[in-house]
């Protein structure tokens, strides 16, 4: 039964989720740090922008992204001018869309972890001759680890499950943009319930195992449940 | 010599503190809550940006109008009120955090020395979460020492500790300051800590320096708020002269007078500092006979302070040292006390600090 399964959407989905999570951690961590430390008024604006995907229907986000990235949109014209071609209906376009769409799920847990830490650990590090960058990597990041793990799990899981944005910006091109959620939809549309069942069950199992492993890892790394500096 | 001047406005609060302090021993920054002592310490550490700041230690300028050394370059060791140990590192990891960041040729204090001086050898493998409050502060002190600082800054390091842990940590701190010859600025609002530790005192009030000097002198200045407190006290310097084991007493010689204290562990000839609460001192015009009070000292009235309240403060000359007595206004009036007059001070309680 597994032999007859089309694995392509599954690999594509995992690739997309992994790449998106990685990108989000790279972008989201500095952004979360800045949001947790800044006193600028613009902070509220940025926070609201980051949180938008939480409340917007995915189709709205997808629609605007399509306009922005499309041949007549400003970003689309830029990518064309740079020789990168157009992003919509490509894997790269999916990565960009997923990154924006899953942003709040990554930024918010990290920001909360940084905020809960307070200013003291960094001050202690400075008094021990660590420069701000040094202190960020050796104190702030280790202390925020539970938040970072939560962020990675949520970002990954959320990207696995996205559908609306994918459909708007990626379409349904096998091997390029046809991810699991779209494939399942296809199977159901064509009344191939057996395949839909199989791929859905696999997704369910996989998601559960990943989440369970990560939470268990987090628990093992924090035997004392010490999250704040004493 | 430590000298500095900081000006900073924080809402309604205005810090404007200009000071010159000795670069040896422990200087207590003392004052009521909200007087700006912690803010001043943070400015000196570079953790707080002041509107105007100028600071130098031993001729080396850390900041003035033109330059400001960032906090992570200042050669200070900072001990915070709540220790601030890194929970993700073991005690040894905490100690090495600062140590690793000091160039080898600039290290003057070794891991062994710091561990030894703070008595934390048995704790190295532990996690901070498994330490008592006193142990945490000792680790924090050792960690600060391991950056081989030029100056130690302590922000109420005893505030969260119980009595026994306080006494113990004060012992370690004194020892560390003596052994490594580190000047130390010590923020506190506890008079007992000033009496026990400080060799110099900087009094702060509402963001300004009220007085700076030797604690024994500032404590007995009648124009300062220290002498107005209900726990106003004087400090006397003496040496242990004799043990009277049969009575469980020790005789301490202060200049040319004798004080009897509950038996001390010190050897004869050891210098000691004793504190006497002003409210434990009463005055008589003639030497009382048949009194149960042991310490009755002849002295001369130096000054009287009458603030129109129930009590009057009397400062007494006792050889080259000074003693404070708090008596009622009525008594002062009935005895017709005058500066220059010879009286006898009856001391009900003397304690070693």
Coordinates of N, CA and C in Angstrom, one line a residue, chain A residues 117 121-122 124-126 128-144, chain B residues 86-89 93-94 97-98 100-101:
Chain A
X117 N 13.0 37.2 30.4 CA 14.4 37.2 30.9 C 14.7 38.4 31.6
X121 N 20.2 39.5 33.1 CA 21.2 38.6 32.6 C 22.2 39.2 31.7
X122 N 21.8 40.1 30.8 CA 22.7 40.8 29.9 C 23.6 41.7 30.7
X124 N 24.6 41.3 33.8 CA 25.6 40.5 34.4 C 26.6 40.1 33.5
X125 N 26.2 39.7 32.2 CA 27.2 39.3 31.2 C 28.2 40.5 30.9
X126 N 27.6 41.7 30.8 CA 28.5 42.9 30.5 C 29.5 43.1 31.6
X128 N 30.8 40.9 33.3 CA 31.8 39.9 33.2 C 32.5 40.0 31.9
X129 N 32.5 41.2 31.3 CA 33.3 41.5 30.1 C 32.8 40.9 28.8
X130 N 31.6 40.5 28.7 CA 31.0 40.0 27.5 C 30.5 41.2 26.7
X131 N 30.8 41.3 25.4 CA 30.3 42.4 24.6 C 28.8 42.0 24.3
X132 N 28.0 42.9 23.8 CA 26.6 42.6 23.6 C 26.4 41.4 22.7
X133 N 27.1 41.3 21.6 CA 27.0 40.2 20.7 C 27.3 38.9 21.4
X134 N 28.5 38.9 22.1 CA 28.9 37.8 22.9 C 27.8 37.3 23.9
X135 N 27.3 38.3 24.6 CA 26.3 38.0 25.6 C 25.0 37.5 25.0
X136 N 24.7 38.0 23.8 CA 23.5 37.5 23.1 C 23.6 36.0 22.9
X137 N 24.8 35.6 22.3 CA 24.9 34.2 22.0 C 25.2 33.3 23.2
X138 N 25.8 33.8 24.2 CA 26.2 32.9 25.4 C 25.2 33.0 26.5
X139 N 24.4 34.0 26.6 CA 23.4 34.2 27.7 C 22.0 34.2 27.2
X140 N 21.7 35.2 26.3 CA 20.3 35.4 25.9 C 19.7 34.1 25.2
X141 N 20.5 33.6 24.2 CA 20.0 32.5 23.4 C 19.8 31.2 24.3
X142 N 20.8 30.9 25.1 CA 20.6 29.7 26.0 C 19.4 29.9 26.9
X143 N 19.3 31.1 27.5 CA 18.2 31.3 28.4 C 16.8 31.2 27.7
X144 N 16.8 31.6 26.4 CA 15.5 31.6 25.7 C 15.3 30.3 25.0
Chain B
X86 N 24.0 32.6 36.2 CA 23.4 32.1 34.9 C 22.9 30.7 35.2
X87 N 21.6 30.5 35.1 CA 21.0 29.2 35.4 C 21.4 28.1 34.4
X88 N 21.8 28.4 33.2 CA 22.1 27.4 32.3 C 23.6 26.9 32.4
X89 N 24.3 27.5 33.4 CA 25.7 27.0 33.6 C 25.8 26.5 35.0
X93 N 30.9 26.7 35.6 CA 30.7 27.4 34.3 C 30.5 28.9 34.6
X94 N 29.8 29.2 35.6 CA 29.6 30.6 36.0 C 30.9 31.3 36.3
X97 N 32.9 32.0 33.2 CA 32.3 32.9 32.2 C 33.2 34.2 32.0
X98 N 33.4 34.8 33.2 CA 34.2 36.0 33.1 C 35.7 35.8 33.0
X100 N 37.3 33.5 31.4 CA 37.7 33.2 30.0 C 37.9 34.4 29.2
X101 N 37.1 35.5 29.6 CA 37.1 36.7 28.8 C 38.2 37.7 29.2

